[in-house]
JSON list of C-alpha atoms in Angstrom, two decimals:
[
{"chain": "A", "resi": 131, "resn": "MET", "atom": "CA", "xyz": [0.00, 0.00, 0.00]},
{"chain": "A", "resi": 132, "resn": "ARG", "atom": "CA", "xyz": [1.29, 3.46, -0.90]},
{"chain": "A", "resi": 133, "resn": "HIS", "atom": "CA", "xyz": [0.24, 6.83, 0.46]},
{"chain": "A", "resi": 134, "resn": "HIS", "atom": "CA", "xyz": [0.20, 9.77, -1.95]},
{"chain": "A", "resi": 135, "resn": "ALA", "atom": "CA", "xyz": [0.15, 13.47, -1.20]},
{"chain": "A", "resi": 136, "resn": "GLY", "atom": "CA", "xyz": [-2.45, 14.12, -3.87]},
{"chain": "A", "resi": 137, "resn": "VAL", "atom": "CA", "xyz": [-4.96, 12.46, -6.13]},
{"chain": "A", "resi": 138, "resn": "THR", "atom": "CA", "xyz": [-5.66, 12.68, -9.80]},
{"chain": "A", "resi": 139, "resn": "ALA", "atom": "CA", "xyz": [-8.57, 14.03, -11.80]},
{"chain": "A", "resi": 140, "resn": "ILE", "atom": "CA", "xyz": [-11.33, 14.16, -9.21]},
{"chain": "A", "resi": 141, "resn": "ALA", "atom": "CA", "xyz": [-14.36, 16.27, -9.99]},
{"chain": "A", "resi": 142, "resn": "ALA", "atom": "CA", "xyz": [-16.12, 18.81, -7.81]},
{"chain": "A", "resi": 143, "resn": "ILE", "atom": "CA", "xyz": [-17.12, 17.53, -4.39]},
{"chain": "A", "resi": 144, "resn": "CYS", "atom": "CA", "xyz": [-20.47, 19.27, -4.26]},
{"chain": "A", "resi": 145, "resn": "GLY", "atom": "CA", "xyz": [-22.21, 22.51, -5.04]},
{"chain": "A", "resi": 146, "resn": "ALA", "atom": "CA", "xyz": [-24.48, 24.90, -3.24]},
{"chain": "A", "resi": 147, "resn": "LEU", "atom": "CA", "xyz": [-28.03, 23.70, -3.85]},
{"chain": "A", "resi": 148, "resn": "CYS", "atom": "CA", "xyz": [-31.40, 25.44, -4.14]},
{"chain": "A", "resi": 149, "resn": "VAL", "atom": "CA", "xyz": [-31.62, 27.85, -1.19]},
{"chain": "A", "resi": 150, "resn": "PRO", "atom": "CA", "xyz": [-29.14, 29.10, 1.43]},
{"chain": "A", "resi": 151, "resn": "ALA", "atom": "CA", "xyz": [-29.11, 26.31, 4.00]},
{"chain": "A", "resi": 152, "resn": "ILE", "atom": "CA", "xyz": [-26.98, 24.18, 6.26]},
{"chain": "A", "resi": 153, "resn": "VAL", "atom": "CA", "xyz": [-25.85, 20.81, 4.92]},
{"chain": "A", "resi": 154, "resn": "HIS", "atom": "CA", "xyz": [-26.37, 17.95, 7.36]},
{"chain": "A", "resi": 155, "resn": "ALA", "atom": "CA", "xyz": [-24.32, 14.89, 6.45]},
{"chain": "A", "resi": 156, "resn": "ALA", "atom": "CA", "xyz": [-21.96, 12.63, 8.36]},
{"chain": "A", "resi": 157, "resn": "GLY", "atom": "CA", "xyz": [-18.47, 14.06, 8.11]},
{"chain": "A", "resi": 158, "resn": "LEU", "atom": "CA", "xyz": [-19.53, 16.88, 5.82]},
{"chain": "A", "resi": 159, "resn": "GLY", "atom": "CA", "xyz": [-19.06, 20.26, 7.47]},
{"chain": "A", "resi": 160, "resn": "ASN", "atom": "CA", "xyz": [-22.08, 22.49, 7.96]},
{"chain": "A", "resi": 161, "resn": "MET", "atom": "CA", "xyz": [-22.16, 25.48, 5.66]},
{"chain": "A", "resi": 162, "resn": "THR", "atom": "CA", "xyz": [-24.33, 28.37, 4.70]},
{"chain": "A", "resi": 163, "resn": "TYR", "atom": "CA", "xyz": [-24.36, 29.75, 1.18]},
{"chain": "A", "resi": 164, "resn": "THR", "atom": "CA", "xyz": [-24.66, 33.17, -0.30]},
{"chain": "A", "resi": 165, "resn": "ALA", "atom": "CA", "xyz": [-26.96, 33.78, -3.23]},
{"chain": "A", "resi": 166, "resn": "THR", "atom": "CA", "xyz": [-23.97, 33.95, -5.59]},
{"chain": "A", "resi": 167, "resn": "GLU", "atom": "CA", "xyz": [-22.85, 30.45, -4.54]},
{"chain": "A", "resi": 168, "resn": "LEU", "atom": "CA", "xyz": [-26.10, 28.69, -5.34]},
{"chain": "A", "resi": 169, "resn": "GLU", "atom": "CA", "xyz": [-25.89, 25.81, -7.84]},
{"chain": "A", "resi": 170, "resn": "LYS", "atom": "CA", "xyz": [-22.14, 26.21, -8.26]},
{"chain": "A", "resi": 171, "resn": "PRO", "atom": "CA", "xyz": [-19.25, 23.96, -7.20]},
{"chain": "A", "resi": 172, "resn": "ILE", "atom": "CA", "xyz": [-17.73, 24.94, -3.87]},
{"chain": "A", "resi": 173, "resn": "ALA", "atom": "CA", "xyz": [-14.51, 22.95, -4.33]},
{"chain": "A", "resi": 174, "resn": "ASN", "atom": "CA", "xyz": [-12.60, 21.14, -7.03]},
{"chain": "A", "resi": 175, "resn": "PHE", "atom": "CA", "xyz": [-9.80, 18.92, -5.84]},
{"chain": "A", "resi": 176, "resn": "GLY", "atom": "CA", "xyz": [-7.25, 16.60, -7.33]},
{"chain": "A", "resi": 177, "resn": "GLY", "atom": "CA", "xyz": [-6.78, 17.16, -11.04]},
{"chain": "A", "resi": 178, "resn": "LEU", "atom": "CA", "xyz": [-3.00, 17.15, -10.76]},
{"chain": "A", "resi": 179, "resn": "GLY", "atom": "CA", "xyz": [-2.67, 14.79, -13.70]},
{"chain": "A", "resi": 180, "resn": "ALA", "atom": "CA", "xyz": [-1.37, 11.25, -13.87]},
{"chain": "A", "resi": 181, "resn": "SER", "atom": "CA", "xyz": [2.17, 12.48, -14.51]},
{"chain": "A", "resi": 182, "resn": "LYS", "atom": "CA", "xyz": [2.40, 13.59, -10.88]},
{"chain": "A", "resi": 183, "resn": "PHE", "atom": "CA", "xyz": [2.48, 9.98, -9.70]},
{"chain": "A", "resi": 184, "resn": "ALA", "atom": "CA", "xyz": [4.49, 6.96, -10.69]},
{"chain": "A", "resi": 185, "resn": "SER", "atom": "CA", "xyz": [1.37, 4.79, -10.79]},
{"chain": "A", "resi": 186, "resn": "GLY", "atom": "CA", "xyz": [-2.31, 4.82, -10.05]},
{"chain": "A", "resi": 187, "resn": "PRO", "atom": "CA", "xyz": [-5.53, 5.53, -11.92]},
{"chain": "A", "resi": 188, "resn": "SER", "atom": "CA", "xyz": [-5.86, 8.73, -13.90]},
{"chain": "A", "resi": 189, "resn": "GLY", "atom": "CA", "xyz": [-9.52, 9.37, -13.13]},
{"chain": "A", "resi": 190, "resn": "SER", "atom": "CA", "xyz": [-12.55, 8.57, -11.01]},
{"chain": "A", "resi": 191, "resn": "ASN", "atom": "CA", "xyz": [-16.29, 8.28, -11.40]},
{"chain": "A", "resi": 192, "resn": "THR", "atom": "CA", "xyz": [-17.70, 7.13, -8.06]},
{"chain": "A", "resi": 193, "resn": "ALA", "atom": "CA", "xyz": [-17.67, 8.58, -4.56]},
{"chain": "A", "resi": 194, "resn": "LEU", "atom": "CA", "xyz": [-19.22, 7.57, -1.24]},
{"chain": "A", "resi": 195, "resn": "MET", "atom": "CA", "xyz": [-19.56, 9.11, 2.21]},
{"chain": "A", "resi": 196, "resn": "LEU", "atom": "CA", "xyz": [-19.03, 6.29, 4.72]},
{"chain": "A", "resi": 197, "resn": "ARG", "atom": "CA", "xyz": [-19.14, 7.13, 8.42]},
{"chain": "A", "resi": 198, "resn": "ASP", "atom": "CA", "xyz": [-17.11, 10.35, 8.58]},
{"chain": "A", "resi": 199, "resn": "VAL", "atom": "CA", "xyz": [-14.91, 9.71, 5.55]},
{"chain": "A", "resi": 200, "resn": "PHE", "atom": "CA", "xyz": [-15.41, 10.77, 1.93]},
{"chain": "A", "resi": 201, "resn": "ILE", "atom": "CA", "xyz": [-14.15, 7.91, -0.27]},
{"chain": "A", "resi": 202, "resn": "VAL", "atom": "CA", "xyz": [-13.32, 8.36, -3.93]},
{"chain": "A", "resi": 203, "resn": "MET", "atom": "CA", "xyz": [-12.70, 5.28, -6.07]},
{"chain": "A", "resi": 204, "resn": "GLY", "atom": "CA", "xyz": [-9.95, 5.93, -8.58]},
{"chain": "A", "resi": 205, "resn": "SER", "atom": "CA", "xyz": [-10.12, 4.02, -11.84]},
{"chain": "A", "resi": 206, "resn": "ASN", "atom": "CA", "xyz": [-8.94, 4.11, -15.42]},
{"chain": "A", "resi": 207, "resn": "ASP", "atom": "CA", "xyz": [-11.27, 4.58, -18.35]},
{"chain": "A", "resi": 208, "resn": "SER", "atom": "CA", "xyz": [-12.18, 1.64, -20.61]},
{"chain": "A", "resi": 209, "resn": "GLY", "atom": "CA", "xyz": [-12.08, -0.93, -17.83]},
{"chain": "A", "resi": 210, "resn": "ALA", "atom": "CA", "xyz": [-8.31, -1.09, -17.46]},
{"chain": "A", "resi": 211, "resn": "PRO", "atom": "CA", "xyz": [-6.87, -1.88, -14.02]},
{"chain": "A", "resi": 212, "resn": "PRO", "atom": "CA", "xyz": [-5.63, -0.97, -11.45]},
{"chain": "A", "resi": 213, "resn": "GLY", "atom": "CA", "xyz": [-7.92, 0.81, -8.99]},
{"chain": "A", "resi": 214, "resn": "SER", "atom": "CA", "xyz": [-7.38, 2.79, -5.82]},
{"chain": "A", "resi": 215, "resn": "PHE", "atom": "CA", "xyz": [-9.24, 4.37, -2.92]},
{"chain": "A", "resi": 216, "resn": "HIS", "atom": "CA", "xyz": [-8.69, 8.00, -1.90]},
{"chain": "A", "resi": 217, "resn": "PHE", "atom": "CA", "xyz": [-9.84, 9.11, 1.57]},
{"chain": "A", "resi": 218, "resn": "TYR", "atom": "CA", "xyz": [-10.78, 12.72, 2.27]},
{"chain": "A", "resi": 219, "resn": "ASP", "atom": "CA", "xyz": [-11.60, 14.86, 5.27]},
{"chain": "A", "resi": 220, "resn": "VAL", "atom": "CA", "xyz": [-14.45, 17.14, 4.15]},
{"chain": "A", "resi": 221, "resn": "LYS", "atom": "CA", "xyz": [-15.23, 18.81, 7.46]},
{"chain": "A", "resi": 222, "resn": "ASP", "atom": "CA", "xyz": [-14.45, 22.00, 5.57]},
{"chain": "A", "resi": 223, "resn": "PRO", "atom": "CA", "xyz": [-16.08, 21.30, 2.19]},
{"chain": "A", "resi": 224, "resn": "ARG", "atom": "CA", "xyz": [-14.38, 24.32, 0.65]},
{"chain": "A", "resi": 225, "resn": "ASN", "atom": "CA", "xyz": [-10.99, 22.81, 1.43]},
{"chain": "A", "resi": 226, "resn": "PRO", "atom": "CA", "xyz": [-11.12, 18.99, 1.16]},
{"chain": "A", "resi": 227, "resn": "ARG", "atom": "CA", "xyz": [-8.05, 17.33, 2.62]},
{"chain": "A", "resi": 228, "resn": "LEU", "atom": "CA", "xyz": [-6.61, 14.05, 1.31]},
{"chain": "A", "resi": 229, "resn": "LEU", "atom": "CA", "xyz": [-5.91, 11.76, 4.26]},
{"chain": "A", "resi": 230, "resn": "LYS", "atom": "CA", "xyz": [-4.46, 8.81, 2.38]},
{"chain": "A", "resi": 231, "resn": "THR", "atom": "CA", "xyz": [-4.60, 6.63, -0.70]},
{"chain": "A", "resi": 232, "resn": "TYR", "atom": "CA", "xyz": [-4.92, 2.84, -0.63]},
{"chain": "A", "resi": 233, "resn": "ASP", "atom": "CA", "xyz": [-3.55, 1.02, -3.65]},
{"chain": "A", "resi": 234, "resn": "GLY", "atom": "CA", "xyz": [-0.74, -1.22, -4.81]},
{"chain": "A", "resi": 235, "resn": "THR", "atom": "CA", "xyz": [-2.24, -4.39, -3.32]},
{"chain": "A", "resi": 236, "resn": "PRO", "atom": "CA", "xyz": [-3.02, -7.66, -5.13]},
{"chain": "A", "resi": 237, "resn": "GLU", "atom": "CA", "xyz": [-6.74, -6.86, -4.75]},
{"chain": "A", "resi": 238, "resn": "THR", "atom": "CA", "xyz": [-6.63, -3.27, -6.05]},
{"chain": "A", "resi": 239, "resn": "SER", "atom": "CA", "xyz": [-4.46, -4.34, -8.98]},
{"chain": "A", "resi": 240, "resn": "HIS", "atom": "CA", "xyz": [-7.50, -6.04, -10.56]},
{"chain": "A", "resi": 241, "resn": "LEU", "atom": "CA", "xyz": [-10.12, -3.34, -9.87]},
{"chain": "A", "resi": 242, "resn": "ARG", "atom": "CA", "xyz": [-11.71, -1.81, -12.96]},
{"chain": "A", "resi": 243, "resn": "GLU", "atom": "CA", "xyz": [-13.95, 1.14, -13.86]},
{"chain": "A", "resi": 244, "resn": "LEU", "atom": "CA", "xyz": [-17.18, 1.17, -11.89]},
{"chain": "A", "resi": 245, "resn": "HIS", "atom": "CA", "xyz": [-20.25, 3.34, -11.54]},
{"chain": "A", "resi": 246, "resn": "ALA", "atom": "CA", "xyz": [-21.56, 2.38, -8.11]},
{"chain": "A", "resi": 247, "resn": "MET", "atom": "CA", "xyz": [-20.16, 1.37, -4.71]},
{"chain": "A", "resi": 248, "resn": "PRO", "atom": "CA", "xyz": [-22.87, -0.87, -3.18]},
{"chain": "A", "resi": 249, "resn": "VAL", "atom": "CA", "xyz": [-22.70, -1.38, 0.60]},
{"chain": "A", "resi": 250, "resn": "ALA", "atom": "CA", "xyz": [-24.16, -4.09, 2.81]},
{"chain": "A", "resi": 251, "resn": "ILE", "atom": "CA", "xyz": [-23.90, -4.43, 6.58]},
{"chain": "A", "resi": 252, "resn": "ILE", "atom": "CA", "xyz": [-23.08, -8.06, 7.32]},
{"chain": "A", "resi": 253, "resn": "GLY", "atom": "CA", "xyz": [-22.52, -9.15, 10.90]},
{"chain": "A", "resi": 254, "resn": "GLY", "atom": "CA", "xyz": [-22.01, -5.52, 11.90]},
{"chain": "A", "resi": 255, "resn": "LYS", "atom": "CA", "xyz": [-19.37, -4.97, 9.21]},
{"chain": "A", "resi": 256, "resn": "ASP", "atom": "CA", "xyz": [-19.58, -2.53, 6.30]},
{"chain": "A", "resi": 257, "resn": "ILE", "atom": "CA", "xyz": [-18.88, -4.62, 3.17]},
{"chain": "A", "resi": 258, "resn": "LEU", "atom": "CA", "xyz": [-18.44, -3.05, -0.26]},
{"chain": "A", "resi": 259, "resn": "VAL", "atom": "CA", "xyz": [-18.27, -4.88, -3.58]},
{"chain": "A", "resi": 260, "resn": "PHE", "atom": "CA", "xyz": [-16.38, -3.84, -6.72]},
{"chain": "A", "resi": 261, "resn": "PRO", "atom": "CA", "xyz": [-16.03, -5.19, -10.25]},
{"chain": "A", "resi": 262, "resn": "THR", "atom": "CA", "xyz": [-12.67, -6.60, -11.26]},
{"chain": "A", "resi": 263, "resn": "THR", "atom": "CA", "xyz": [-11.17, -7.73, -14.54]},
{"chain": "A", "resi": 264, "resn": "THR", "atom": "CA", "xyz": [-12.26, -11.29, -13.68]},
{"chain": "A", "resi": 265, "resn": "GLY", "atom": "CA", "xyz": [-15.36, -10.88, -11.51]},
{"chain": "A", "resi": 266, "resn": "LEU", "atom": "CA", "xyz": [-16.04, -9.36, -8.08]},
{"chain": "A", "resi": 267, "resn": "GLN", "atom": "CA", "xyz": [-13.93, -8.19, -5.15]},
{"chain": "A", "resi": 268, "resn": "PHE", "atom": "CA", "xyz": [-15.34, -7.62, -1.66]},
{"chain": "A", "resi": 269, "resn": "PHE", "atom": "CA", "xyz": [-13.74, -5.31, 0.92]},
{"chain": "A", "resi": 270, "resn": "ASP", "atom": "CA", "xyz": [-14.44, -4.78, 4.61]},
{"chain": "A", "resi": 271, "resn": "PHE", "atom": "CA", "xyz": [-14.71, -0.99, 5.10]},
{"chain": "A", "resi": 272, "resn": "THR", "atom": "CA", "xyz": [-15.81, -1.11, 8.76]},
{"chain": "A", "resi": 273, "resn": "ASP", "atom": "CA", "xyz": [-12.75, 1.02, 9.48]},
{"chain": "A", "resi": 274, "resn": "PRO", "atom": "CA", "xyz": [-13.36, 3.29, 6.46]},
{"chain": "A", "resi": 275, "resn": "MET", "atom": "CA", "xyz": [-9.75, 4.35, 5.96]},
{"chain": "A", "resi": 276, "resn": "ASN", "atom": "CA", "xyz": [-8.33, 0.86, 6.32]},
{"chain": "A", "resi": 277, "resn": "PRO", "atom": "CA", "xyz": [-10.20, -1.47, 3.96]},
{"chain": "A", "resi": 278, "resn": "ALA", "atom": "CA", "xyz": [-9.42, -5.16, 4.16]},
{"chain": "A", "resi": 279, "resn": "PRO", "atom": "CA", "xyz": [-10.04, -7.79, 1.47]},
{"chain": "A", "resi": 280, "resn": "ALA", "atom": "CA", "xyz": [-13.15, -9.79, 2.34]},
{"chain": "A", "resi": 281, "resn": "GLY", "atom": "CA", "xyz": [-13.54, -12.20, -0.56]},
{"chain": "A", "resi": 282, "resn": "THR", "atom": "CA", "xyz": [-13.34, -12.56, -4.31]},
{"chain": "A", "resi": 283, "resn": "LEU", "atom": "CA", "xyz": [-15.34, -14.35, -6.97]},
{"chain": "A", "resi": 284, "resn": "ALA", "atom": "CA", "xyz": [-14.38, -15.10, -10.56]},
{"chain": "A", "resi": 285, "resn": "LEU", "atom": "CA", "xyz": [-17.24, -15.01, -13.06]},
{"chain": "A", "resi": 286, "resn": "THR", "atom": "CA", "xyz": [-17.15, -17.04, -16.27]},
{"chain": "A", "resi": 287, "resn": "GLY", "atom": "CA", "xyz": [-17.06, -14.74, -19.29]},
{"chain": "A", "resi": 288, "resn": "VAL", "atom": "CA", "xyz": [-15.50, -11.81, -17.41]},
{"chain": "A", "resi": 289, "resn": "ASN", "atom": "CA", "xyz": [-11.99, -11.42, -18.79]},
{"chain": "A", "resi": 290, "resn": "GLY", "atom": "CA", "xyz": [-10.97, -7.79, -18.70]},
{"chain": "A", "resi": 291, "resn": "GLY", "atom": "CA", "xyz": [-13.21, -6.40, -21.40]},
{"chain": "A", "resi": 292, "resn": "ASP", "atom": "CA", "xyz": [-14.68, -2.93, -21.56]},
{"chain": "A", "resi": 293, "resn": "TYR", "atom": "CA", "xyz": [-18.11, -2.93, -23.21]},
{"chain": "A", "resi": 294, "resn": "ASP", "atom": "CA", "xyz": [-18.11, -6.69, -23.54]},
{"chain": "A", "resi": 295, "resn": "ASN", "atom": "CA", "xyz": [-16.78, -9.59, -21.46]},
{"chain": "A", "resi": 296, "resn": "ALA", "atom": "CA", "xyz": [-16.79, -7.41, -18.34]},
{"chain": "A", "resi": 297, "resn": "ALA", "atom": "CA", "xyz": [-18.46, -6.95, -14.98]},
{"chain": "A", "resi": 298, "resn": "TRP", "atom": "CA", "xyz": [-19.96, -3.47, -15.01]},
{"chain": "A", "resi": 299, "resn": "MET", "atom": "CA", "xyz": [-22.78, -1.99, -12.93]},
{"chain": "A", "resi": 300, "resn": "LEU", "atom": "CA", "xyz": [-23.34, -3.62, -9.54]},
{"chain": "A", "resi": 301, "resn": "SER", "atom": "CA", "xyz": [-26.38, -3.57, -7.28]},
{"chain": "A", "resi": 302, "resn": "TRP", "atom": "CA", "xyz": [-26.76, -5.22, -3.89]},
{"chain": "A", "resi": 303, "resn": "ALA", "atom": "CA", "xyz": [-30.26, -6.40, -2.87]},
{"chain": "A", "resi": 304, "resn": "TRP", "atom": "CA", "xyz": [-29.57, -8.57, 0.14]},
{"chain": "A", "resi": 305, "resn": "PRO", "atom": "CA", "xyz": [-28.29, -11.22, -0.04]},
{"chain": "A", "resi": 306, "resn": "TYR", "atom": "CA", "xyz": [-27.74, -11.00, -3.78]},
{"chain": "A", "resi": 307, "resn": "VAL", "atom": "CA", "xyz": [-25.27, -8.94, -5.78]},
{"chain": "A", "resi": 308, "resn": "TYR", "atom": "CA", "xyz": [-26.48, -8.28, -9.33]},
{"chain": "A", "resi": 309, "resn": "ALA", "atom": "CA", "xyz": [-23.60, -7.72, -11.73]},
{"chain": "A", "resi": 310, "resn": "GLY", "atom": "CA", "xyz": [-24.19, -6.41, -15.23]},
{"chain": "A", "resi": 311, "resn": "GLY", "atom": "CA", "xyz": [-22.19, -8.72, -17.48]},
{"chain": "A", "resi": 312, "resn": "THR", "atom": "CA", "xyz": [-22.37, -6.57, -20.64]},
{"chain": "A", "resi": 313, "resn": "GLY", "atom": "CA", "xyz": [-22.67, -9.19, -23.41]},
{"chain": "A", "resi": 314, "resn": "ASN", "atom": "CA", "xyz": [-23.08, -11.99, -20.86]},
{"chain": "A", "resi": 315, "resn": "GLY", "atom": "CA", "xyz": [-26.34, -10.88, -19.24]},
{"chain": "A", "resi": 316, "resn": "VAL", "atom": "CA", "xyz": [-26.76, -10.34, -15.49]},
{"chain": "A", "resi": 317, "resn": "TYR", "atom": "CA", "xyz": [-24.88, -12.42, -12.94]},
{"chain": "A", "resi": 318, "resn": "ILE", "atom": "CA", "xyz": [-26.80, -13.10, -9.70]},
{"chain": "A", "resi": 319, "resn": "VAL", "atom": "CA", "xyz": [-24.42, -13.82, -6.83]},
{"chain": "A", "resi": 320, "resn": "ASP", "atom": "CA", "xyz": [-25.25, -15.04, -3.34]},
{"chain": "A", "resi": 321, "resn": "ALA", "atom": "CA", "xyz": [-23.06, -12.87, -1.11]},
{"chain": "A", "resi": 322, "resn": "THR", "atom": "CA", "xyz": [-24.46, -13.89, 2.27]},
{"chain": "A", "resi": 323, "resn": "ASP", "atom": "CA", "xyz": [-20.85, -14.69, 3.16]},
{"chain": "A", "resi": 324, "resn": "PRO", "atom": "CA", "xyz": [-18.58, -12.56, 0.94]},
{"chain": "A", "resi": 325, "resn": "ALA", "atom": "CA", "xyz": [-15.64, -14.80, 1.70]},
{"chain": "A", "resi": 326, "resn": "HIS", "atom": "CA", "xyz": [-17.55, -17.65, 0.04]},
{"chain": "A", "resi": 327, "resn": "ALA", "atom": "CA", "xyz": [-19.73, -15.84, -2.48]},
{"chain": "A", "resi": 328, "resn": "SER", "atom": "CA", "xyz": [-21.21, -18.05, -5.18]},
{"chain": "A", "resi": 329, "resn": "LEU", "atom": "CA", "xyz": [-22.95, -17.63, -8.51]},
{"chain": "A", "resi": 330, "resn": "VAL", "atom": "CA", "xyz": [-26.63, -18.54, -8.27]},
{"chain": "A", "resi": 331, "resn": "THR", "atom": "CA", "xyz": [-27.59, -18.04, -11.89]},
{"chain": "A", "resi": 332, "resn": "LYS", "atom": "CA", "xyz": [-27.08, -15.85, -14.92]},
{"chain": "A", "resi": 333, "resn": "VAL", "atom": "CA", "xyz": [-29.99, -14.18, -16.71]}
]
């Protein structure tokens, strides 16, 4: 695992919405807005460019507030690995602060582009699932800044493709994970125990 001082190509965290108001969200600092700030980004962060780092994804498309931590999943376009997780302190939303980056592990080396970070609470643990170049990867995010691998599942027909032969959009409707298989239909996975997840059927 490597820790970076910055992160690449991350879009605006949030904008002032509708009327001047206080934002109430775990870990997100309370703010009031002036009329000139409405419906405009309040902070853009990252965007340093891939050349700033020796490795790591050059973009991102999914973010999640978990407990008090803002988590941004870094990924490359077109389904290419690897992936990474960037952890931010957003107590002051105008000045987001990168706390650390988690990458360079065997599990993150297979993560691919995603467009959702589904969460399930299993046995009191926060479990997230991600698409990989061969199937699915589960992580335990109970300690949000220190994710731990929690299981993996290879899916037949998923072999590192982009718009075909890939695992794309994921949805978790307990206890099943539904994985869009592009040209291979929808994989339905029993993830009651992520360490021993199994394919139920493919539609």
